[in-house]
mmCIF file with all atom_site columns, C-alpha atoms in Angstrom:
data_model
loop_
_atom_site.group_PDB
_atom_site.id
_atom_site.type_symbol
_atom_site.label_atom_id
_atom_site.label_alt_id
_atom_site.label_comp_id
_atom_site.label_asym_id
_atom_site.label_entity_id
_atom_site.label_seq_id
_atom_site.pdbx_PDB_ins_code
_atom_site.Cartn_x
_atom_site.Cartn_y
_atom_site.Cartn_z
_atom_site.occupancy
_atom_site.B_iso_or_equiv
_atom_site.pdbx_formal_charge
_atom_site.auth_seq_id
_atom_site.auth_comp_id
_atom_site.auth_asym_id
_atom_site.auth_atom_id
_atom_site.pdbx_PDB_model_num
ATOM 1   C CA . MET A 1 1   ? -9.223  9.722  12.556 1.00 33.00 ? 1   MET A CA 1
ATOM 2   C CA . THR A 1 2   ? -12.929 9.143  13.109 1.00 34.00 ? 2   THR A CA 1
ATOM 3   C CA . ALA A 1 3   ? -14.459 9.563  16.543 1.00 34.00 ? 3   ALA A CA 1
ATOM 4   C CA . VAL A 1 4   ? -15.081 5.834  16.780 1.00 35.00 ? 4   VAL A CA 1
ATOM 5   C CA . ALA A 1 5   ? -11.505 5.023  15.786 1.00 37.00 ? 5   ALA A CA 1
ATOM 6   C CA . ALA A 1 6   ? -10.187 7.527  18.283 1.00 37.00 ? 6   ALA A CA 1
ATOM 7   C CA . ALA A 1 7   ? -12.279 6.048  21.060 1.00 39.00 ? 7   ALA A CA 1
ATOM 8   C CA . THR A 1 8   ? -11.324 2.526  20.110 1.00 40.00 ? 8   THR A CA 1
ATOM 9   C CA . ALA A 1 9   ? -7.677  3.502  20.543 1.00 46.00 ? 9   ALA A CA 1
ATOM 10  C CA . TRP A 1 10  ? -8.389  3.694  24.271 1.00 46.00 ? 10  TRP A CA 1
ATOM 11  C CA . VAL A 1 11  ? -11.154 1.188  24.778 1.00 46.00 ? 11  VAL A CA 1
ATOM 12  C CA . LEU A 1 12  ? -9.643  -1.579 22.640 1.00 44.00 ? 12  LEU A CA 1
ATOM 13  C CA . SER A 1 13  ? -11.738 -4.718 23.092 1.00 38.00 ? 13  SER A CA 1
ATOM 14  C CA . ALA A 1 14  ? -13.133 -3.704 26.448 1.00 42.00 ? 14  ALA A CA 1
ATOM 15  C CA . GLY A 1 15  ? -16.597 -2.957 25.194 1.00 43.00 ? 15  GLY A CA 1
ATOM 16  C CA . PRO A 1 16  ? -18.549 -0.351 23.253 1.00 43.00 ? 16  PRO A CA 1
ATOM 17  C CA . ALA A 1 17  ? -16.602 2.501  21.735 1.00 43.00 ? 17  ALA A CA 1
ATOM 18  C CA . LEU A 1 18  ? -16.695 5.545  23.986 1.00 50.00 ? 18  LEU A CA 1
ATOM 19  C CA . ALA A 1 19  ? -15.446 9.091  23.701 1.00 55.00 ? 19  ALA A CA 1
ATOM 20  C CA . TYR A 1 20  ? -12.184 9.752  25.492 1.00 78.00 ? 20  TYR A CA 1
ATOM 21  C CA . PRO A 1 21  ? -9.531  12.466 25.491 1.00 91.00 ? 21  PRO A CA 1
ATOM 22  C CA . PRO A 1 22  ? -8.370  13.843 22.148 1.00 93.00 ? 22  PRO A CA 1
ATOM 23  C CA . THR A 1 23  ? -6.259  11.221 20.371 1.00 93.00 ? 23  THR A CA 1
ATOM 24  C CA . PRO A 1 24  ? -2.543  11.978 20.858 1.00 95.00 ? 24  PRO A CA 1
ATOM 25  C CA . PRO A 1 25  ? 0.010   12.054 18.039 1.00 96.00 ? 25  PRO A CA 1
ATOM 26  C CA . SER A 1 26  ? 1.318   8.787  16.622 1.00 96.00 ? 26  SER A CA 1
ATOM 27  C CA . ALA A 1 27  ? 4.076   6.814  18.318 1.00 97.00 ? 27  ALA A CA 1
ATOM 28  C CA . SER A 1 28  ? 6.652   8.083  15.816 1.00 98.00 ? 28  SER A CA 1
ATOM 29  C CA . THR A 1 29  ? 5.627   11.696 16.381 1.00 98.00 ? 29  THR A CA 1
ATOM 30  C CA . ALA A 1 30  ? 5.621   11.088 20.132 1.00 98.00 ? 30  ALA A CA 1
ATOM 31  C CA . ALA A 1 31  ? 9.167   9.745  19.898 1.00 98.00 ? 31  ALA A CA 1
ATOM 32  C CA . SER A 1 32  ? 10.235  12.931 18.122 1.00 98.00 ? 32  SER A CA 1
ATOM 33  C CA . GLN A 1 33  ? 8.470   15.093 20.679 1.00 98.00 ? 33  GLN A CA 1
ATOM 34  C CA . LEU A 1 34  ? 10.092  13.138 23.500 1.00 98.00 ? 34  LEU A CA 1
ATOM 35  C CA . ALA A 1 35  ? 13.532  13.642 21.975 1.00 98.00 ? 35  ALA A CA 1
ATOM 36  C CA . SER A 1 36  ? 12.952  17.399 21.878 1.00 98.00 ? 36  SER A CA 1
ATOM 37  C CA . LEU A 1 37  ? 12.129  17.736 25.575 1.00 98.00 ? 37  LEU A CA 1
ATOM 38  C CA . SER A 1 38  ? 14.686  19.008 28.046 1.00 98.00 ? 38  SER A CA 1
ATOM 39  C CA . VAL A 1 39  ? 16.062  16.357 30.424 1.00 98.00 ? 39  VAL A CA 1
ATOM 40  C CA . LYS A 1 40  ? 17.077  17.655 33.833 1.00 96.00 ? 40  LYS A CA 1
ATOM 41  C CA . THR A 1 41  ? 16.985  16.794 37.494 1.00 96.00 ? 41  THR A CA 1
ATOM 42  C CA . GLU A 1 42  ? 13.438  17.064 38.776 1.00 93.00 ? 42  GLU A CA 1
ATOM 43  C CA . GLY A 1 43  ? 12.627  20.117 40.848 1.00 94.00 ? 43  GLY A CA 1
ATOM 44  C CA . SER A 1 44  ? 11.164  20.087 44.339 1.00 95.00 ? 44  SER A CA 1
ATOM 45  C CA . THR A 1 45  ? 7.589   20.506 45.522 1.00 94.00 ? 45  THR A CA 1
ATOM 46  C CA . THR A 1 46  ? 8.584   23.471 47.663 1.00 96.00 ? 46  THR A CA 1
ATOM 47  C CA . GLY A 1 47  ? 5.808   26.033 47.439 1.00 97.00 ? 47  GLY A CA 1
ATOM 48  C CA . TYR A 1 48  ? 3.469   23.639 45.626 1.00 98.00 ? 48  TYR A CA 1
ATOM 49  C CA . SER A 1 49  ? -0.264  23.650 46.284 1.00 97.00 ? 49  SER A CA 1
ATOM 50  C CA . ARG A 1 50  ? -3.128  22.333 44.153 1.00 96.00 ? 50  ARG A CA 1
ATOM 51  C CA . ASP A 1 51  ? -4.764  25.705 44.783 1.00 97.00 ? 51  ASP A CA 1
ATOM 52  C CA . LEU A 1 52  ? -2.098  27.256 42.533 1.00 98.00 ? 52  LEU A CA 1
ATOM 53  C CA . PHE A 1 53  ? -3.743  25.371 39.624 1.00 98.00 ? 53  PHE A CA 1
ATOM 54  C CA . PRO A 1 54  ? -7.348  26.687 39.787 1.00 97.00 ? 54  PRO A CA 1
ATOM 55  C CA . HIS A 1 55  ? -9.826  23.967 38.839 1.00 93.00 ? 55  HIS A CA 1
ATOM 56  C CA . TRP A 1 56  ? -12.522 23.094 38.039 1.00 96.00 ? 56  TRP A CA 1
ATOM 57  C CA . ILE A 1 57  ? -13.507 26.169 36.006 1.00 97.00 ? 57  ILE A CA 1
ATOM 58  C CA . THR A 1 58  ? -16.801 26.751 34.211 1.00 96.00 ? 58  THR A CA 1
ATOM 59  C CA . GLN A 1 59  ? -16.689 25.401 30.660 1.00 95.00 ? 59  GLN A CA 1
ATOM 60  C CA . SER A 1 60  ? -20.255 25.821 29.391 1.00 92.00 ? 60  SER A CA 1
ATOM 61  C CA . GLY A 1 61  ? -23.456 26.894 31.130 1.00 94.00 ? 61  GLY A CA 1
ATOM 62  C CA . THR A 1 62  ? -23.514 25.207 34.541 1.00 95.00 ? 62  THR A CA 1
ATOM 63  C CA . CYS A 1 63  ? -20.900 22.622 33.508 1.00 96.00 ? 63  CYS A CA 1
ATOM 64  C CA . ASP A 1 64  ? -17.395 22.863 34.915 1.00 97.00 ? 64  ASP A CA 1
ATOM 65  C CA . THR A 1 65  ? -14.394 20.959 33.639 1.00 97.00 ? 65  THR A CA 1
ATOM 66  C CA . ARG A 1 66  ? -15.060 17.880 35.768 1.00 96.00 ? 66  ARG A CA 1
ATOM 67  C CA . ASP A 1 67  ? -18.668 17.755 34.574 1.00 95.00 ? 67  ASP A CA 1
ATOM 68  C CA . GLN A 1 68  ? -17.563 18.026 30.952 1.00 95.00 ? 68  GLN A CA 1
ATOM 69  C CA . VAL A 1 69  ? -15.120 15.132 31.287 1.00 96.00 ? 69  VAL A CA 1
ATOM 70  C CA . LEU A 1 70  ? -17.703 12.980 33.052 1.00 95.00 ? 70  LEU A CA 1
ATOM 71  C CA . LYS A 1 71  ? -20.165 13.601 30.216 1.00 94.00 ? 71  LYS A CA 1
ATOM 72  C CA . ARG A 1 72  ? -17.531 13.025 27.541 1.00 94.00 ? 72  ARG A CA 1
ATOM 73  C CA . ASP A 1 73  ? -16.017 9.855  28.962 1.00 94.00 ? 73  ASP A CA 1
ATOM 74  C CA . GLY A 1 74  ? -19.114 8.116  30.282 1.00 94.00 ? 74  GLY A CA 1
ATOM 75  C CA . SER A 1 75  ? -21.789 5.864  28.863 1.00 92.00 ? 75  SER A CA 1
ATOM 76  C CA . GLY A 1 76  ? -25.465 6.659  29.384 1.00 93.00 ? 76  GLY A CA 1
ATOM 77  C CA . VAL A 1 77  ? -24.677 9.803  31.342 1.00 94.00 ? 77  VAL A CA 1
ATOM 78  C CA . THR A 1 78  ? -27.573 12.048 32.318 1.00 94.00 ? 78  THR A CA 1
ATOM 79  C CA . VAL A 1 79  ? -27.172 15.267 34.289 1.00 95.00 ? 79  VAL A CA 1
ATOM 80  C CA . ASP A 1 80  ? -29.341 17.595 36.342 1.00 96.00 ? 80  ASP A CA 1
ATOM 81  C CA . SER A 1 81  ? -29.780 21.345 35.969 1.00 96.00 ? 81  SER A CA 1
ATOM 82  C CA . GLN A 1 82  ? -26.432 21.897 37.703 1.00 95.00 ? 82  GLN A CA 1
ATOM 83  C CA . CYS A 1 83  ? -24.705 19.516 35.249 1.00 96.00 ? 83  CYS A CA 1
ATOM 84  C CA . GLU A 1 84  ? -24.165 16.935 37.989 1.00 93.00 ? 84  GLU A CA 1
ATOM 85  C CA . PRO A 1 85  ? -24.487 13.335 36.737 1.00 94.00 ? 85  PRO A CA 1
ATOM 86  C CA . THR A 1 86  ? -27.676 11.580 37.825 1.00 94.00 ? 86  THR A CA 1
ATOM 87  C CA . ALA A 1 87  ? -26.866 8.336  35.998 1.00 94.00 ? 87  ALA A CA 1
ATOM 88  C CA . GLY A 1 88  ? -24.105 6.759  33.969 1.00 94.00 ? 88  GLY A CA 1
ATOM 89  C CA . ARG A 1 89  ? -21.126 4.456  34.050 1.00 94.00 ? 89  ARG A CA 1
ATOM 90  C CA . TRP A 1 90  ? -17.496 4.923  33.155 1.00 95.00 ? 90  TRP A CA 1
ATOM 91  C CA . TYR A 1 91  ? -14.883 2.535  31.769 1.00 95.00 ? 91  TYR A CA 1
ATOM 92  C CA . SER A 1 92  ? -11.621 3.108  33.622 1.00 95.00 ? 92  SER A CA 1
ATOM 93  C CA . VAL A 1 93  ? -8.893  2.286  31.116 1.00 95.00 ? 93  VAL A CA 1
ATOM 94  C CA . TYR A 1 94  ? -6.138  2.302  33.747 1.00 96.00 ? 94  TYR A CA 1
ATOM 95  C CA . ASP A 1 95  ? -7.469  -0.807 35.467 1.00 95.00 ? 95  ASP A CA 1
ATOM 96  C CA . ALA A 1 96  ? -9.874  -2.119 32.787 1.00 95.00 ? 96  ALA A CA 1
ATOM 97  C CA . THR A 1 97  ? -12.950 -1.875 34.967 1.00 95.00 ? 97  THR A CA 1
ATOM 98  C CA . TRP A 1 98  ? -16.394 -0.325 34.734 1.00 95.00 ? 98  TRP A CA 1
ATOM 99  C CA . VAL A 1 99  ? -17.366 2.153  37.446 1.00 95.00 ? 99  VAL A CA 1
ATOM 100 C CA . VAL A 1 100 ? -20.976 3.032  38.232 1.00 93.00 ? 100 VAL A CA 1
ATOM 101 C CA . GLY A 1 101 ? -21.724 6.271  40.029 1.00 87.00 ? 101 GLY A CA 1
ATOM 102 C CA . ASP A 1 102 ? -19.661 9.412  39.580 1.00 87.00 ? 102 ASP A CA 1
ATOM 103 C CA . SER A 1 103 ? -18.652 9.426  43.254 1.00 89.00 ? 103 SER A CA 1
ATOM 104 C CA . SER A 1 104 ? -16.334 6.502  42.443 1.00 92.00 ? 104 SER A CA 1
ATOM 105 C CA . VAL A 1 105 ? -14.830 8.317  39.453 1.00 96.00 ? 105 VAL A CA 1
ATOM 106 C CA . ASP A 1 106 ? -11.856 10.674 39.585 1.00 96.00 ? 106 ASP A CA 1
ATOM 107 C CA . ILE A 1 107 ? -10.767 13.022 36.828 1.00 97.00 ? 107 ILE A CA 1
ATOM 108 C CA . ASP A 1 108 ? -7.078  12.299 36.421 1.00 97.00 ? 108 ASP A CA 1
ATOM 109 C CA . HIS A 1 109 ? -4.564  14.825 35.161 1.00 98.00 ? 109 HIS A CA 1
ATOM 110 C CA . ILE A 1 110 ? -2.462  12.619 32.873 1.00 98.00 ? 110 ILE A CA 1
ATOM 111 C CA . VAL A 1 111 ? 0.529   14.754 33.855 1.00 98.00 ? 111 VAL A CA 1
ATOM 112 C CA . PRO A 1 112 ? -0.208  15.418 37.545 1.00 98.00 ? 112 PRO A CA 1
ATOM 113 C CA . LEU A 1 113 ? -0.230  18.956 38.826 1.00 98.00 ? 113 LEU A CA 1
ATOM 114 C CA . ALA A 1 114 ? 2.623   18.320 41.263 1.00 98.00 ? 114 ALA A CA 1
ATOM 115 C CA . GLU A 1 115 ? 4.639   16.678 38.483 1.00 98.00 ? 115 GLU A CA 1
ATOM 116 C CA . ALA A 1 116 ? 4.080   19.723 36.296 1.00 98.00 ? 116 ALA A CA 1
ATOM 117 C CA . TRP A 1 117 ? 5.187   21.978 39.156 1.00 98.00 ? 117 TRP A CA 1
ATOM 118 C CA . LYS A 1 118 ? 8.464   20.047 39.478 1.00 98.00 ? 118 LYS A CA 1
ATOM 119 C CA . SER A 1 119 ? 8.934   20.159 35.693 1.00 98.00 ? 119 SER A CA 1
ATOM 120 C CA . GLY A 1 120 ? 8.609   23.900 35.138 1.00 98.00 ? 120 GLY A CA 1
ATOM 121 C CA . ALA A 1 121 ? 5.084   24.995 36.080 1.00 98.00 ? 121 ALA A CA 1
ATOM 122 C CA . ASN A 1 122 ? 6.445   26.574 39.269 1.00 98.00 ? 122 ASN A CA 1
ATOM 123 C CA . THR A 1 123 ? 7.503   29.526 37.101 1.00 97.00 ? 123 THR A CA 1
ATOM 124 C CA . TRP A 1 124 ? 4.154   29.917 35.322 1.00 98.00 ? 124 TRP A CA 1
ATOM 125 C CA . SER A 1 125 ? 1.496   32.537 35.879 1.00 98.00 ? 125 SER A CA 1
ATOM 126 C CA . THR A 1 126 ? -1.689  31.484 37.648 1.00 97.00 ? 126 THR A CA 1
ATOM 127 C CA . SER A 1 127 ? -3.621  31.791 34.384 1.00 98.00 ? 127 SER A CA 1
ATOM 128 C CA . ARG A 1 128 ? -1.208  29.403 32.663 1.00 98.00 ? 128 ARG A CA 1
ATOM 129 C CA . ARG A 1 129 ? -1.573  26.899 35.488 1.00 98.00 ? 129 ARG A CA 1
ATOM 130 C CA . GLN A 1 130 ? -5.350  27.231 35.302 1.00 98.00 ? 130 GLN A CA 1
ATOM 131 C CA . GLN A 1 131 ? -5.224  26.473 31.576 1.00 98.00 ? 131 GLN A CA 1
ATOM 132 C CA . PHE A 1 132 ? -3.092  23.398 32.236 1.00 98.00 ? 132 PHE A CA 1
ATOM 133 C CA . ALA A 1 133 ? -5.401  22.083 34.961 1.00 98.00 ? 133 ALA A CA 1
ATOM 134 C CA . ASN A 1 134 ? -8.516  22.421 32.796 1.00 98.00 ? 134 ASN A CA 1
ATOM 135 C CA . ASP A 1 135 ? -7.199  21.721 29.282 1.00 97.00 ? 135 ASP A CA 1
ATOM 136 C CA . LEU A 1 136 ? -9.668  19.728 27.197 1.00 96.00 ? 136 LEU A CA 1
ATOM 137 C CA . SER A 1 137 ? -7.847  20.349 23.905 1.00 96.00 ? 137 SER A CA 1
ATOM 138 C CA . VAL A 1 138 ? -5.053  17.847 24.600 1.00 97.00 ? 138 VAL A CA 1
ATOM 139 C CA . SER A 1 139 ? -5.101  14.473 26.339 1.00 96.00 ? 139 SER A CA 1
ATOM 140 C CA . GLN A 1 140 ? -4.598  15.858 29.837 1.00 97.00 ? 140 GLN A CA 1
ATOM 141 C CA . LEU A 1 141 ? -7.885  14.879 31.513 1.00 97.00 ? 141 LEU A CA 1
ATOM 142 C CA . ILE A 1 142 ? -9.554  11.476 31.741 1.00 97.00 ? 142 ILE A CA 1
ATOM 143 C CA . ALA A 1 143 ? -12.229 9.853  33.903 1.00 96.00 ? 143 ALA A CA 1
ATOM 144 C CA . VAL A 1 144 ? -10.849 6.806  35.732 1.00 96.00 ? 144 VAL A CA 1
ATOM 145 C CA . SER A 1 145 ? -11.621 4.805  38.852 1.00 96.00 ? 145 SER A CA 1
ATOM 146 C CA . ALA A 1 146 ? -10.854 6.664  42.055 1.00 96.00 ? 146 ALA A CA 1
ATOM 147 C CA . SER A 1 147 ? -8.735  3.736  43.230 1.00 96.00 ? 147 SER A CA 1
ATOM 148 C CA . SER A 1 148 ? -6.459  3.800  40.179 1.00 97.00 ? 148 SER A CA 1
ATOM 149 C CA . ASN A 1 149 ? -6.090  7.568  40.300 1.00 97.00 ? 149 ASN A CA 1
ATOM 150 C CA . ARG A 1 150 ? -5.122  7.504  43.953 1.00 95.00 ? 150 ARG A CA 1
ATOM 151 C CA . SER A 1 151 ? -2.674  4.690  43.320 1.00 97.00 ? 151 SER A CA 1
ATOM 152 C CA . LYS A 1 152 ? -1.034  6.876  40.675 1.00 98.00 ? 152 LYS A CA 1
ATOM 153 C CA . GLY A 1 153 ? -0.950  10.008 42.817 1.00 97.00 ? 153 GLY A CA 1
ATOM 154 C CA . ASP A 1 154 ? 1.616   12.428 41.401 1.00 97.00 ? 154 ASP A CA 1
ATOM 155 C CA . LYS A 1 155 ? 3.967   9.713  40.086 1.00 98.00 ? 155 LYS A CA 1
ATOM 156 C CA . ASP A 1 156 ? 5.560   9.861  36.659 1.00 98.00 ? 156 ASP A CA 1
ATOM 157 C CA . PRO A 1 157 ? 5.871   6.756  34.412 1.00 98.00 ? 157 PRO A CA 1
ATOM 158 C CA . SER A 1 158 ? 9.156   5.712  36.027 1.00 98.00 ? 158 SER A CA 1
ATOM 159 C CA . ALA A 1 159 ? 7.218   5.097  39.269 1.00 98.00 ? 159 ALA A CA 1
ATOM 160 C CA . TRP A 1 160 ? 3.709   4.257  38.046 1.00 98.00 ? 160 TRP A CA 1
ATOM 161 C CA . LYS A 1 161 ? 2.144   2.830  34.895 1.00 98.00 ? 161 LYS A CA 1
ATOM 162 C CA . PRO A 1 162 ? -1.485  1.821  34.315 1.00 97.00 ? 162 PRO A CA 1
ATOM 163 C CA . PRO A 1 163 ? -2.009  -1.743 35.595 1.00 97.00 ? 163 PRO A CA 1
ATOM 164 C CA . ASN A 1 164 ? -3.753  -2.379 32.265 1.00 95.00 ? 164 ASN A CA 1
ATOM 165 C CA . ALA A 1 165 ? -0.598  -2.882 30.172 1.00 95.00 ? 165 ALA A CA 1
ATOM 166 C CA . SER A 1 166 ? -2.554  -2.761 26.911 1.00 94.00 ? 166 SER A CA 1
ATOM 167 C CA . VAL A 1 167 ? -2.842  1.036  27.229 1.00 95.00 ? 167 VAL A CA 1
ATOM 168 C CA . HIS A 1 168 ? 0.838   1.738  27.916 1.00 96.00 ? 168 HIS A CA 1
ATOM 169 C CA . CYS A 1 169 ? 1.399   2.878  24.325 1.00 96.00 ? 169 CYS A CA 1
ATOM 170 C CA . ILE A 1 170 ? -1.342  5.498  24.286 1.00 95.00 ? 170 ILE A CA 1
ATOM 171 C CA . TYR A 1 171 ? -0.651  6.557  27.882 1.00 97.00 ? 171 TYR A CA 1
ATOM 172 C CA . ALA A 1 172 ? 2.962   7.335  26.948 1.00 98.00 ? 172 ALA A CA 1
ATOM 173 C CA . ARG A 1 173 ? 1.864   9.210  23.824 1.00 97.00 ? 173 ARG A CA 1
ATOM 174 C CA . GLU A 1 174 ? -0.573  11.275 25.886 1.00 97.00 ? 174 GLU A CA 1
ATOM 175 C CA . TRP A 1 175 ? 1.967   12.046 28.606 1.00 98.00 ? 175 TRP A CA 1
ATOM 176 C CA . ILE A 1 176 ? 4.522   13.152 26.008 1.00 98.00 ? 176 ILE A CA 1
ATOM 177 C CA . TRP A 1 177 ? 1.953   15.259 24.134 1.00 98.00 ? 177 TRP A CA 1
ATOM 178 C CA . VAL A 1 178 ? 1.061   17.181 27.274 1.00 98.00 ? 178 VAL A CA 1
ATOM 179 C CA . LYS A 1 179 ? 4.666   17.748 28.313 1.00 98.00 ? 179 LYS A CA 1
ATOM 180 C CA . HIS A 1 180 ? 5.569   18.822 24.771 1.00 98.00 ? 180 HIS A CA 1
ATOM 181 C CA . THR A 1 181 ? 2.577   21.173 24.501 1.00 98.00 ? 181 THR A CA 1
ATOM 182 C CA . TYR A 1 182 ? 3.534   22.899 27.745 1.00 98.00 ? 182 TYR A CA 1
ATOM 183 C CA . SER A 1 183 ? 7.337   22.698 27.296 1.00 98.00 ? 183 SER A CA 1
ATOM 184 C CA . LEU A 1 184 ? 7.792   20.800 30.546 1.00 98.00 ? 184 LEU A CA 1
ATOM 185 C CA . SER A 1 185 ? 11.054  19.026 31.322 1.00 98.00 ? 185 SER A CA 1
ATOM 186 C CA . LEU A 1 186 ? 11.706  15.335 31.998 1.00 97.00 ? 186 LEU A CA 1
ATOM 187 C CA . GLN A 1 187 ? 13.944  13.494 34.367 1.00 97.00 ? 187 GLN A CA 1
ATOM 188 C CA . SER A 1 188 ? 16.140  10.753 32.933 1.00 98.00 ? 188 SER A CA 1
ATOM 189 C CA . ALA A 1 189 ? 14.284  7.792  34.474 1.00 98.00 ? 189 ALA A CA 1
ATOM 190 C CA . GLU A 1 190 ? 10.975  9.208  33.259 1.00 98.00 ? 190 GLU A CA 1
ATOM 191 C CA . LYS A 1 191 ? 12.292  9.474  29.691 1.00 98.00 ? 191 LYS A CA 1
ATOM 192 C CA . THR A 1 192 ? 13.558  5.890  29.787 1.00 98.00 ? 192 THR A CA 1
ATOM 193 C CA . ALA A 1 193 ? 10.191  4.640  31.027 1.00 98.00 ? 193 ALA A CA 1
ATOM 194 C CA . LEU A 1 194 ? 8.376   6.526  28.280 1.00 98.00 ? 194 LEU A CA 1
ATOM 195 C CA . GLN A 1 195 ? 10.702  5.109  25.627 1.00 98.00 ? 195 GLN A CA 1
ATOM 196 C CA . GLN A 1 196 ? 10.004  1.607  26.930 1.00 98.00 ? 196 GLN A CA 1
ATOM 197 C CA . MET A 1 197 ? 6.255   2.243  26.822 1.00 98.00 ? 197 MET A CA 1
ATOM 198 C CA . LEU A 1 198 ? 6.478   3.572  23.260 1.00 98.00 ? 198 LEU A CA 1
ATOM 199 C CA . GLY A 1 199 ? 8.199   0.306  22.427 1.00 97.00 ? 199 GLY A CA 1
ATOM 200 C CA . THR A 1 200 ? 4.865   -1.453 23.040 1.00 96.00 ? 200 THR A CA 1
ATOM 201 C CA . CYS A 1 201 ? 3.131   0.527  20.287 1.00 97.00 ? 201 CYS A CA 1
#
């Protein structure tokens, strides 16, 4: 898939094609991946802390993971010597709105850190959790409006879906890809919600 086609998968008709997270597998592949995941009762958050998932780590030069995502996902982004954005705007696919100024942008973990903890990451090493929290190779990180990210919190798709229903297909494919890549489990209601979202593809 070309870069433009990949970006269009997220942006749809919202405006100019932008770069976004790596394009997840197709809906049919996602369905197969979903079927292969273990379904079990969700674990607890006992012992959980965001600090157990070290982020944001240095990715290149003075740029950390957050900086890299802001540069990748934004339009007209310029940065200073510390890789902090000095200009730019970001299209938040969750709520189909443009955001100006990086202070109003959050970097969302598609599969939240607390959700990962309850799905198996509680047994991981710190280095594995660091990889998960900073992974740019799968569709785990995306720049969205702070308001939409905080509305989502650590909820899975049975409790929260992007208000912009037109991205439910790709959101489900991304969520499944991340959980499959990291062999994380699902709870029953979460699997049902993901199946319903794949049905919109």
